[in-house]
Short mmCIF file of C-alpha atoms and ligand atoms in Angstrom, two decimals:
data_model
loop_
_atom_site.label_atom_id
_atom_site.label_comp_id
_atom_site.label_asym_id
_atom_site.label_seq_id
_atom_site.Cartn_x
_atom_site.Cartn_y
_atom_site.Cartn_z
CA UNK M 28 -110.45 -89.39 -120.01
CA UNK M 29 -107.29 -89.08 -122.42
CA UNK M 30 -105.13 -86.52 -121.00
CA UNK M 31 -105.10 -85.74 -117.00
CA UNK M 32 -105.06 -82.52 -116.32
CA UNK M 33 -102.96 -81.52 -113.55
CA UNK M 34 -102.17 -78.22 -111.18
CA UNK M 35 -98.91 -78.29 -109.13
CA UNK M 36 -98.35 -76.42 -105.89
CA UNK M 37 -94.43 -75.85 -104.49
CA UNK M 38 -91.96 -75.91 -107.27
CA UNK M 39 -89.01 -75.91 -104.90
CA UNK M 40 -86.72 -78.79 -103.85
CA UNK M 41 -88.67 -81.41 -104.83
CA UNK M 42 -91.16 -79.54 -106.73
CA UNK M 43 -89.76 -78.97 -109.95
CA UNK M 44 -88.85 -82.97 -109.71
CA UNK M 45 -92.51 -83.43 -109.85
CA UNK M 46 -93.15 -81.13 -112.32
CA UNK M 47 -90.63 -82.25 -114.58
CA UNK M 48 -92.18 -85.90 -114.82
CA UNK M 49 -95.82 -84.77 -114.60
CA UNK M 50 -94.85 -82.33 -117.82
CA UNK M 51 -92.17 -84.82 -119.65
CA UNK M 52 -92.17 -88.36 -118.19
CA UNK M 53 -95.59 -89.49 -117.68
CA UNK M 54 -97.82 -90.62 -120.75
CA UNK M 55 -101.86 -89.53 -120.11
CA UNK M 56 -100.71 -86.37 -117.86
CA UNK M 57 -100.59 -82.83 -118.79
CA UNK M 58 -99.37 -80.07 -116.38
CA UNK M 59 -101.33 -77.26 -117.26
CA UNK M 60 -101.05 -75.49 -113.78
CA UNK M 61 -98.54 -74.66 -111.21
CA UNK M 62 -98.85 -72.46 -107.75
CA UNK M 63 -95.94 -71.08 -106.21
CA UNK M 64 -94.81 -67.72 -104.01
CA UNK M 65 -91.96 -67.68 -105.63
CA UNK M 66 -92.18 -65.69 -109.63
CA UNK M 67 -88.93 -67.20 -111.46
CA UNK M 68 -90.33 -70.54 -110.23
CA UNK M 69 -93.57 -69.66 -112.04
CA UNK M 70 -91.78 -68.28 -115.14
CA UNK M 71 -89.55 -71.51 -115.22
CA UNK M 72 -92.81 -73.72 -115.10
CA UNK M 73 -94.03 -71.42 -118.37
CA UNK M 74 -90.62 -71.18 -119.75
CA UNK M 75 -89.16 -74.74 -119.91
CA UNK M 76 -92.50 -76.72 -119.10
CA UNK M 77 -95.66 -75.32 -120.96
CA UNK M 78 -97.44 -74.44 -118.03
CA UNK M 79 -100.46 -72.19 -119.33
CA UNK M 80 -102.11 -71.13 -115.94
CA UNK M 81 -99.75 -70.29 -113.20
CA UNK M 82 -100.95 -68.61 -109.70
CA UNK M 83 -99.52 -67.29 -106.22
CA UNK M 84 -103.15 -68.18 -104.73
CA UNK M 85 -103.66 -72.41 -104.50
CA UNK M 86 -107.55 -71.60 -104.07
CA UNK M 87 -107.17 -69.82 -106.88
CA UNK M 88 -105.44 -73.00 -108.75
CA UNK M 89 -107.89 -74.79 -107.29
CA UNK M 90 -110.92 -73.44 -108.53
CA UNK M 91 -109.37 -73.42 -111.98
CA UNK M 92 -112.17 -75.27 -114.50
CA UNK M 93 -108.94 -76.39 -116.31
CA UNK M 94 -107.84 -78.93 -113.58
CA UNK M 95 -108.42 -82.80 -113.12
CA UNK M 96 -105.89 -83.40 -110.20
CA UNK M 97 -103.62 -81.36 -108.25
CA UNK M 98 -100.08 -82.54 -106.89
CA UNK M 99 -98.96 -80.95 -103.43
CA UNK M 100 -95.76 -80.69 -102.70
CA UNK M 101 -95.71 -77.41 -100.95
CA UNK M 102 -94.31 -77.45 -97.20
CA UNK M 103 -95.65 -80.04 -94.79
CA UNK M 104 -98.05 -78.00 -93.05
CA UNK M 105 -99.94 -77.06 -95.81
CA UNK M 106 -100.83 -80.11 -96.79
CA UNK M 107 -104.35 -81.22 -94.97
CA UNK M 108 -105.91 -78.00 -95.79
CA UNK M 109 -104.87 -78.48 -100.02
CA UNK M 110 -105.99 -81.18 -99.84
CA UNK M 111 -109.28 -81.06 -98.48
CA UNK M 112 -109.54 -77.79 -100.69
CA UNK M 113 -108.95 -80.29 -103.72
CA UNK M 114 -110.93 -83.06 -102.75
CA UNK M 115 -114.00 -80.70 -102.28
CA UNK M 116 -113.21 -79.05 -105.97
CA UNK M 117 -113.42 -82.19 -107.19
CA UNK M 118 -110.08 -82.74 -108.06
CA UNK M 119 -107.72 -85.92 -107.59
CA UNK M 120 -105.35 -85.16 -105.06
CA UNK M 121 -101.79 -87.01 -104.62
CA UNK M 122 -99.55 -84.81 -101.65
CA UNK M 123 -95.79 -84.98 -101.03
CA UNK M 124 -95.57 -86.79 -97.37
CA UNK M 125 -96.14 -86.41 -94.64
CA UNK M 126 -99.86 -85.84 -94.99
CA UNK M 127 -100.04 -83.39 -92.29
CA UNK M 128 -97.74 -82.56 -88.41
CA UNK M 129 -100.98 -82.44 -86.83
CA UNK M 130 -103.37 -85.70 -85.73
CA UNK M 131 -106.52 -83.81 -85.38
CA UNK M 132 -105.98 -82.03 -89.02
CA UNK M 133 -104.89 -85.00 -90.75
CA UNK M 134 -107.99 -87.32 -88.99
CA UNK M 135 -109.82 -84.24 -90.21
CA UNK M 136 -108.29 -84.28 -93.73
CA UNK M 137 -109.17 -88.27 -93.63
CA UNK M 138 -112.90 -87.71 -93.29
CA UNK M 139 -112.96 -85.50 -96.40
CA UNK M 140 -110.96 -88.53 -98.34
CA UNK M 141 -113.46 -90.85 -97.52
CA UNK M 142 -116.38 -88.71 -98.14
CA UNK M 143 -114.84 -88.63 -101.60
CA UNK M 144 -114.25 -92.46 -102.34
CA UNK M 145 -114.28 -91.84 -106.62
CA UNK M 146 -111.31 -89.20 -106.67
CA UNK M 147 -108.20 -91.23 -106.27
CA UNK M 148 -106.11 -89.61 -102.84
CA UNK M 149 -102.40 -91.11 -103.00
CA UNK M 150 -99.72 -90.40 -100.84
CA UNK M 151 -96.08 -89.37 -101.74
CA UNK M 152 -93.90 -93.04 -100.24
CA UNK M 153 -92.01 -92.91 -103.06
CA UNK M 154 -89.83 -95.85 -102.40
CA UNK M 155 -92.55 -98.29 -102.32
CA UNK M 156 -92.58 -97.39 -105.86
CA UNK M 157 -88.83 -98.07 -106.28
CA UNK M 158 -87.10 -101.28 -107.85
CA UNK M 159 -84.63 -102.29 -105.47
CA UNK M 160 -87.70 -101.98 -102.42
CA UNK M 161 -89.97 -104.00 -104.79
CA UNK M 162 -87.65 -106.71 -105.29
CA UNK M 163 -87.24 -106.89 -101.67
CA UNK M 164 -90.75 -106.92 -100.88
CA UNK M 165 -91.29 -109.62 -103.00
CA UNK M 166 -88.88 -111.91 -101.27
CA UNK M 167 -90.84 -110.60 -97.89
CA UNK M 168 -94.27 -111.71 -98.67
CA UNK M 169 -93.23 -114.68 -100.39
CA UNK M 170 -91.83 -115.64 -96.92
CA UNK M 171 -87.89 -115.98 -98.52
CA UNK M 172 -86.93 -114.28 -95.31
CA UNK M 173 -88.86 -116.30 -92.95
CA UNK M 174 -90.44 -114.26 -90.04
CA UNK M 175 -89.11 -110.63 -89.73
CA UNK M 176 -87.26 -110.07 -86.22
CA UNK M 177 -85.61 -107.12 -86.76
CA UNK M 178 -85.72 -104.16 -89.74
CA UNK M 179 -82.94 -101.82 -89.22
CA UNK M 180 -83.53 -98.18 -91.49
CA UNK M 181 -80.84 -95.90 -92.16
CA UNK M 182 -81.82 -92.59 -94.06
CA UNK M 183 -79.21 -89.47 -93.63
CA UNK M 184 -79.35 -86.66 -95.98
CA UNK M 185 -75.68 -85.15 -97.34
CA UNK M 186 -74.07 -82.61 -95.36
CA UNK M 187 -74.17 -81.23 -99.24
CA UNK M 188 -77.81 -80.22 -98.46
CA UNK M 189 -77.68 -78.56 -94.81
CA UNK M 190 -78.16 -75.32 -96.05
CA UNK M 191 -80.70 -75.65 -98.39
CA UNK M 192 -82.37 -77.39 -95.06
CA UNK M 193 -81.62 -74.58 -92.98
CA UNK M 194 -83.47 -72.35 -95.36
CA UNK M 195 -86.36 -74.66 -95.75
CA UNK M 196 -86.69 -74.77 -92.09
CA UNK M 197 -86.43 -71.18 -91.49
CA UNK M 198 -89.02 -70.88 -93.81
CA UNK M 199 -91.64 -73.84 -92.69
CA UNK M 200 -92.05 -75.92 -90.05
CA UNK M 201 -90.68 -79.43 -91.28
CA UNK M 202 -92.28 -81.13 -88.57
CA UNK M 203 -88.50 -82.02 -87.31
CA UNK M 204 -86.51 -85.08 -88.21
CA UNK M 205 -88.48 -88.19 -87.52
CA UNK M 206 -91.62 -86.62 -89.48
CA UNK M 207 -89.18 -84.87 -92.14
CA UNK M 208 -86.81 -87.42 -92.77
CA UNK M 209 -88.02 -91.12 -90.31
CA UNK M 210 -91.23 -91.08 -92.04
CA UNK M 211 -90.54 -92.71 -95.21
CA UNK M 212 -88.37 -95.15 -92.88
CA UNK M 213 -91.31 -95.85 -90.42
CA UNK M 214 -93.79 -96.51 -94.06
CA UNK M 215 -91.48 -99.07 -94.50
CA UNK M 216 -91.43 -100.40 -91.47
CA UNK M 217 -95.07 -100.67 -91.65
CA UNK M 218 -95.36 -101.94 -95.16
CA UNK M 219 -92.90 -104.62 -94.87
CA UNK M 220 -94.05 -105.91 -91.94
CA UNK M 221 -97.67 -104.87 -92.06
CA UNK M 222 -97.44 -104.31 -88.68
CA UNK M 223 -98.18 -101.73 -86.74
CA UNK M 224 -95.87 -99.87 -84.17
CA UNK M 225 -96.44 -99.74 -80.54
CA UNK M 226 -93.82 -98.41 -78.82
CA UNK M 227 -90.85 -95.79 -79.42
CA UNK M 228 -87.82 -94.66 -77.90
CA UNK M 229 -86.03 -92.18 -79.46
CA UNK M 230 -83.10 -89.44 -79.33
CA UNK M 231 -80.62 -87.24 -81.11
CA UNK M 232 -77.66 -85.28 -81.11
CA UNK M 233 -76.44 -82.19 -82.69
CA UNK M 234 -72.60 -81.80 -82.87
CA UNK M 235 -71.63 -80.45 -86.02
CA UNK M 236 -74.23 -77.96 -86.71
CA UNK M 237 -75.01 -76.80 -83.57
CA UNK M 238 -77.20 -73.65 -85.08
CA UNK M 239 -80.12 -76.56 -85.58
CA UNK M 240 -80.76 -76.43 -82.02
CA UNK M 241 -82.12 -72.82 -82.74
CA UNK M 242 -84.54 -73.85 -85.05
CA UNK M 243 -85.47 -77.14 -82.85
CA UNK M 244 -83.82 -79.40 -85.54
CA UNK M 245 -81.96 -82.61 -85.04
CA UNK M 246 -79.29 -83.08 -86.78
CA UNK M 247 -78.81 -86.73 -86.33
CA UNK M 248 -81.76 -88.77 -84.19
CA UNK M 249 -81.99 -92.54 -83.67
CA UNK M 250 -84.88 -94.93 -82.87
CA UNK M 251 -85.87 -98.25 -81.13
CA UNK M 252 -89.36 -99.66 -81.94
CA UNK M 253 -90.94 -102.40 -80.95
CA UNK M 254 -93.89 -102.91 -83.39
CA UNK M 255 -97.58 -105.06 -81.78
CA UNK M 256 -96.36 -108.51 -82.50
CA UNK M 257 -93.16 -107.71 -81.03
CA UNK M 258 -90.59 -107.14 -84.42
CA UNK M 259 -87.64 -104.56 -83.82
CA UNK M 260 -87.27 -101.96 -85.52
CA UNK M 261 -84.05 -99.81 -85.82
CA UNK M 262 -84.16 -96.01 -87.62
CA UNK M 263 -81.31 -93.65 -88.03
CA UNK M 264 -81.90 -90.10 -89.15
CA UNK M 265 -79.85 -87.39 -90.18
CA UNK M 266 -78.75 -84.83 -91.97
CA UNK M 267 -74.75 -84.77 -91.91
CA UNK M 268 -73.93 -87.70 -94.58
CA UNK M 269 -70.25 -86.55 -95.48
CA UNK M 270 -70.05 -89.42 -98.41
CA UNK M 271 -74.07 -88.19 -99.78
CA UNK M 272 -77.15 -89.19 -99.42
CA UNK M 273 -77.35 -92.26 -97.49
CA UNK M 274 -80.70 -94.34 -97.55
CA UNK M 275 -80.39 -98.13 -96.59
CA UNK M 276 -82.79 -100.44 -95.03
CA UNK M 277 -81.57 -103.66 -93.55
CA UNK M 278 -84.69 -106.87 -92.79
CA UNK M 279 -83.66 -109.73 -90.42
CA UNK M 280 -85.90 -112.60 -90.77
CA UNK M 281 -85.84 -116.36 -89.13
CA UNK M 282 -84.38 -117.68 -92.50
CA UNK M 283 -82.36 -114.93 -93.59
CA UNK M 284 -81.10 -111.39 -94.38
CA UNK M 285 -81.34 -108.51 -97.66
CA UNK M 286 -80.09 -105.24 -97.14
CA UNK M 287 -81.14 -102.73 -99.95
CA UNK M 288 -78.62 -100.53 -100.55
CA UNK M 289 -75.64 -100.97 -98.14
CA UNK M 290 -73.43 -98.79 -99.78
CA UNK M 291 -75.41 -95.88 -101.40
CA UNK M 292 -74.11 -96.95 -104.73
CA UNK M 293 -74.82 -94.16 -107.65
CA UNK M 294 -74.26 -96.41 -110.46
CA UNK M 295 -71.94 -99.22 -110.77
CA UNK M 296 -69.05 -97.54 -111.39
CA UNK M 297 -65.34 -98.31 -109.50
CA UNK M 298 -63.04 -95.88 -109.62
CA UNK M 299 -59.03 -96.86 -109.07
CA UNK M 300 -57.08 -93.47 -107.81
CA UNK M 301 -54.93 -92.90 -105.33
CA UNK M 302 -57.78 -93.18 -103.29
CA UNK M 303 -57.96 -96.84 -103.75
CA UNK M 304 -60.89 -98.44 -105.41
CA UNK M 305 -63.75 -95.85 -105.00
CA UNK M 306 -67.50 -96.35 -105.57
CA UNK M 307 -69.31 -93.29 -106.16
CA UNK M 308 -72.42 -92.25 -104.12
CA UNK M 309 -76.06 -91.20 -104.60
CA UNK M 310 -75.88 -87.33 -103.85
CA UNK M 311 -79.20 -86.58 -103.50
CA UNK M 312 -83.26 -87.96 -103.19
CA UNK M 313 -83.83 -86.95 -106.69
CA UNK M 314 -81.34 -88.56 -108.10
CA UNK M 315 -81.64 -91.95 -105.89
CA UNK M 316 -85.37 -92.27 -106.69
CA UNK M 317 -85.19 -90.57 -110.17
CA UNK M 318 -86.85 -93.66 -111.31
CA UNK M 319 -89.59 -94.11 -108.30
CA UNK M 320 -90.67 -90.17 -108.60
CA UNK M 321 -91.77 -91.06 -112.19
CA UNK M 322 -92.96 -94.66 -111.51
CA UNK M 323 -95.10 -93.35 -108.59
CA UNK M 324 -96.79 -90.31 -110.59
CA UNK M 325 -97.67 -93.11 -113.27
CA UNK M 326 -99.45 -95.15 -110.69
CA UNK M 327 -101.28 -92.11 -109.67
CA UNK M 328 -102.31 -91.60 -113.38
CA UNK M 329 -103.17 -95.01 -113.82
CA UNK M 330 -104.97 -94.74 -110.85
CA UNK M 331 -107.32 -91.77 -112.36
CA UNK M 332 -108.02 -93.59 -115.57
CA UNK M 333 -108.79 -97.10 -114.52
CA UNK M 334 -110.94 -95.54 -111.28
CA UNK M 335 -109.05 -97.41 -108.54
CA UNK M 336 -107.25 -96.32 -105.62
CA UNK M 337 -103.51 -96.78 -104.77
CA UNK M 338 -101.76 -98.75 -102.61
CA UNK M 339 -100.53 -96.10 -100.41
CA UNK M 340 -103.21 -93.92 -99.08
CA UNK M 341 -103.99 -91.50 -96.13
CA UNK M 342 -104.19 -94.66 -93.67
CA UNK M 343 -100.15 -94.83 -94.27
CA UNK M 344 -100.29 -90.94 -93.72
CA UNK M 345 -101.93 -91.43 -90.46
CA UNK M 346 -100.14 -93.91 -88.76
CA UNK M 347 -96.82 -92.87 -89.89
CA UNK M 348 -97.55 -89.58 -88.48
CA UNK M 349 -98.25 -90.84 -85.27
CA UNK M 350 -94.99 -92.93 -85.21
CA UNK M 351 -93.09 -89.58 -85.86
CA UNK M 352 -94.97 -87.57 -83.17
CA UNK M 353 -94.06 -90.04 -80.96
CA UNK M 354 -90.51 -90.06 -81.57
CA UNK M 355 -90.15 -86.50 -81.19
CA UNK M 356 -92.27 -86.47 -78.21
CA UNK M 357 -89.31 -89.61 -76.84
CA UNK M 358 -86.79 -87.25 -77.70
CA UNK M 359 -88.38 -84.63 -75.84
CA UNK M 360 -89.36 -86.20 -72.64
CA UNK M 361 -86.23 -88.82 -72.90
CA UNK M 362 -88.78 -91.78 -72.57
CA UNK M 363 -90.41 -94.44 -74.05
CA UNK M 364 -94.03 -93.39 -75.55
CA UNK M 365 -96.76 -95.76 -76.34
CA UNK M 366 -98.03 -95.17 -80.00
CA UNK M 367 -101.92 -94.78 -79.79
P1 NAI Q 5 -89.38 -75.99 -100.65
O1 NAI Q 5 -89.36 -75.08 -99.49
O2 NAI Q 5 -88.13 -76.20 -101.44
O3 NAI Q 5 -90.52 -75.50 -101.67
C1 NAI Q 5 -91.80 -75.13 -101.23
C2 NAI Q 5 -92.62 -74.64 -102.43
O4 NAI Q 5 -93.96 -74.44 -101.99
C3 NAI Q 5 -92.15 -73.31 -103.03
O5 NAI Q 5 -92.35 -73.36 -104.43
C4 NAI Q 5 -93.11 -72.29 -102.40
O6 NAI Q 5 -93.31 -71.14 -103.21
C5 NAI Q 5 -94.38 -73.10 -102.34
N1 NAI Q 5 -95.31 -72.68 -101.30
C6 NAI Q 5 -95.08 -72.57 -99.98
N2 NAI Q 5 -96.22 -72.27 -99.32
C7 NAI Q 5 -97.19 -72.19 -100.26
C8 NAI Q 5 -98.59 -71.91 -100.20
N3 NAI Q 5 -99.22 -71.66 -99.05
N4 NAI Q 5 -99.27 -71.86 -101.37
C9 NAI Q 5 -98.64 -72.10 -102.53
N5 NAI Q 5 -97.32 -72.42 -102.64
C10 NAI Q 5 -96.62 -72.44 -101.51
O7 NAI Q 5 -89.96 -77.40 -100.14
P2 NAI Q 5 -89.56 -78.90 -100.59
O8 NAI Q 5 -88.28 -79.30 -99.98
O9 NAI Q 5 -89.72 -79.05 -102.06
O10 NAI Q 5 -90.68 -79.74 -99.80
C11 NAI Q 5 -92.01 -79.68 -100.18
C12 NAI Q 5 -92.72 -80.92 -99.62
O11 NAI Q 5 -92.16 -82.08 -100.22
C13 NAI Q 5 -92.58 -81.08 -98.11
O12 NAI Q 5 -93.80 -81.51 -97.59
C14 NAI Q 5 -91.53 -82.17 -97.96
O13 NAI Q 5 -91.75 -82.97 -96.81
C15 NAI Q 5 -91.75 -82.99 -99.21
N6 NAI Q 5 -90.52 -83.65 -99.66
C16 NAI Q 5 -90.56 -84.98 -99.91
C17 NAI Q 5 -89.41 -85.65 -100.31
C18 NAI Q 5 -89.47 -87.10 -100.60
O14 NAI Q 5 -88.45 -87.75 -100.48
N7 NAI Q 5 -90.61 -87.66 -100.99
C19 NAI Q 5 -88.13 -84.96 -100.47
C20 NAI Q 5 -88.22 -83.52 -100.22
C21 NAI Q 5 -89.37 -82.90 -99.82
#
C-alpha cells in the first residue's frame, strides 16, 4: 500500500488538528475524505486541505470505495457505533478517546475489533505518544524509580476555553469531567504502572462557573485511587486554569521522584517585566501535544503498512472507561466505588 487513504469525521476543536497532520504532516497518508454537520468546516477541509469527497452522512463516508481508514473524532458518544460501522466496511479505524460513555456499547464495539484482528483499531492517548511521557516511561520500566507508591495527575483546561466547553457540552454529552478530561490521566495511571485500578473516591466543586451545574458539569473534580497491588493514585480535573492549560503528572517511586511538566512551560522562554521573571504557559491541548498529535497519527500509519497493531488499543478504552464511570458515579453517591 503506498498512500493511506483516509476519511475524517468532526472537524471541530480537535478535528481540524487531525486533519491538518493527516493532510500535511504525515508521510504515506492522504486525507481524501472528511464528514462534518457543519458546511464552512467542509469547505475549509476542500479549501485549505484537498479534501475531494466531503459528506454530512458518516455512513455515507463510510461506504465511500475511496477510503482505507477513517479517523473519529466526532463527539464521544458517537464513537462505538463509527466505529463498528468502519470496522465492518473494512476500514482501519483510529477514534479520538474515550472509546465510548457506555460499558455495554463499548464491550459491544470490542467484539467487532476483535472479530476484525487485520484492520489496525488504535485509540486516541495521545500523550503516550509524547516526548517528555516517553522519557519518563523509560526511566519507569527500567526500574530508575524503584517501585511506584504514589502517581499524582494534574490535568485542568484554561479558563480561556470554558466557553468553547460550554458550547460543546450543550451540544453533546461529554461524558462529564473524569471521562472528558481524567481519562487520559487514568491511561496513564494504567500504563505507567500497568496496573489496574480498584477502587475510587471522587468529588468536585463548581464555584466560579456555577452555570455547569445546569448542564451536570464539574468544573473542578478530584480523585483518590487505590490501584490492585495497592499504588495511590492522585487526579485533579478541571476546567478553570487561570495561567492555561495545565497538564502535569507527578510518579513517586521507592528510589525516587520525576514530575513531567511542573510548570506548564510553553517553550523555554523567561520573560523579565515588571512582573518579575515570567515563564510563559502552554495555552491549549493542541499546542502542548502539537508534536504527539502528529507522532501518534504516524504510528497509526505505520501501523497500516507494516500490518501490526498499536500499543494502545480498545483494552485501554475499556478500562479507562470504567475508571471514569466510577468516579462520576463517587461523585454522585459521595462514596467509594469498587471498579469491576
Ligand atoms: P467539537 O464539538 O468541537 O466537534 C465535533 C465535530 O463532529 C463537528 O465537526 C461536528 O460537525 C461533527 N459531528 C458531530 N456529530 C456528528 C455525526 N453524528 N456525524 C458526523 N459528524 C458529526 O468536538 P471536539 O472538541 O473536537 O471533540 C471531538 C472528540 O475529540 C471528542 O470525543 C473529544 O473527547 C475528543 N477530544 C480529544 C482531545 C484529546 O486531548 N485527545 C481533546 C479534545 C477533544
Amino acid at each position: 500500500m503506498n498512500e493511506v487513504r483516509v476519511g475524517i469525521v468532526g472537524l471541530g476543536r480537535l478535528g481540524r488538528t487531525h486533519a491538518i497532520n493527516l493532510a500535511q504532516n504525515v508521510p504515506g497518508a492522504k486525507l481524501v475524505a472528511a464528514c462534518s454537520f457543519v458546511e464552512d468546516e467542509l469547505e475549509y477541509a476542500k479549501r485549505e486541505l484537498g479534501v475531494t469527497e466531503t459528506y454530512k452522512s458518516y455512513e455515507e463516508m463510510a461506504a465511500s470505495p475511496n477510503l482505507d481508514a477513517v479517523c473519529i473524532v466526532s463527539p464521544s458518544g458517537c464513537h462505538p457505533e463509527q466505529i463498528r460501522l468502519a470496522m465492518e466496511k473494512g476500514l482501519h479505524v483510529f477514534s479520538e478517546k474515550p472509546i465510548g460513555l457506555d460499558i455495554e456499547d463499548i464491550e459491544k464495539t470490542m467484539e467487532v475489533i476483535k472479530a476484525h484482528p487485520d484492520q489496525v483499531f488504535q485509540l486516541g492517548f495521545m500523550r503516550r505518544y509524547d516526548e517528555s511521557y516517553q522519557y519518563a516511561k523509560k526511566m519507569v520500566d527500567e526500574g530508575q524509580l524503584g517501585e511506584l507508591t504514589v502517581v499524582r495527575c494534574y490535568g485542568i483546561d484554561p479558563s480561556s476555553g470554558l466557553e468553547s466547553f460550554v458550547n460543546f457540552a450543550r451540544n453533546s454529552n461529554s461524558g462529564g469531567l473524569f471521562s472528558d478530561m481524567s481519562i487520559h490521566d487514568i491511561d496513564l495511571v494504567r500504563w505507567f504502572t500497568k496496573k489496574e485500578v480498584s477502587r475510587v473516591w471522587a468529588m468536585g466543586k463548581n464555584a466560579a462557573y456555577p452555570e455547569l451545574d445546569e448542564l451536570n458539569e464539574l468544573e473542578t473534580g478530584a480523585a483518590m485511587m487505590q490501584l490492585e497491588d495497592k499504588t495511590m493514585a492522585i487526579l485533579v480535573a478541571g476546567r478553570n486554569a487561570a495561567h492555561g492549560y495545565h497538564v502535569e503528572t507527578e510518579l513517586i517511586g521507592t528510589k525516587g521522584m520525576l514530575r513531567v511538566a511542573a510548570a506548564p512551560e510553553k517553550n523555554l522562554v523567561t520573560v523579565f517585566d515588571e512582573n518579575g521573571a515570567v515563564r510563559p504557559t502552554s495555552q491549549n491541548f493542541p499546542e502542548r501535544f502539537s508534536d504527539a498529535f502528529v507522532h501518534e497519527m504516524k504510528e497509526f500509519i505505520s501501523c497500516i503498512k507494516e500490518k501490526r497493531q498499536p500499543e494502545v488499543g480498545a483494552i485501554d478504552g475499556l478500562q479507562s472507561t470504567k475508571v471514569a464511570i466510577a468516579c462520576q458515579q463517587s461523585v454522585e453517591a459521595n462514596q467509594i466505588v469498587e471498579v469491576k
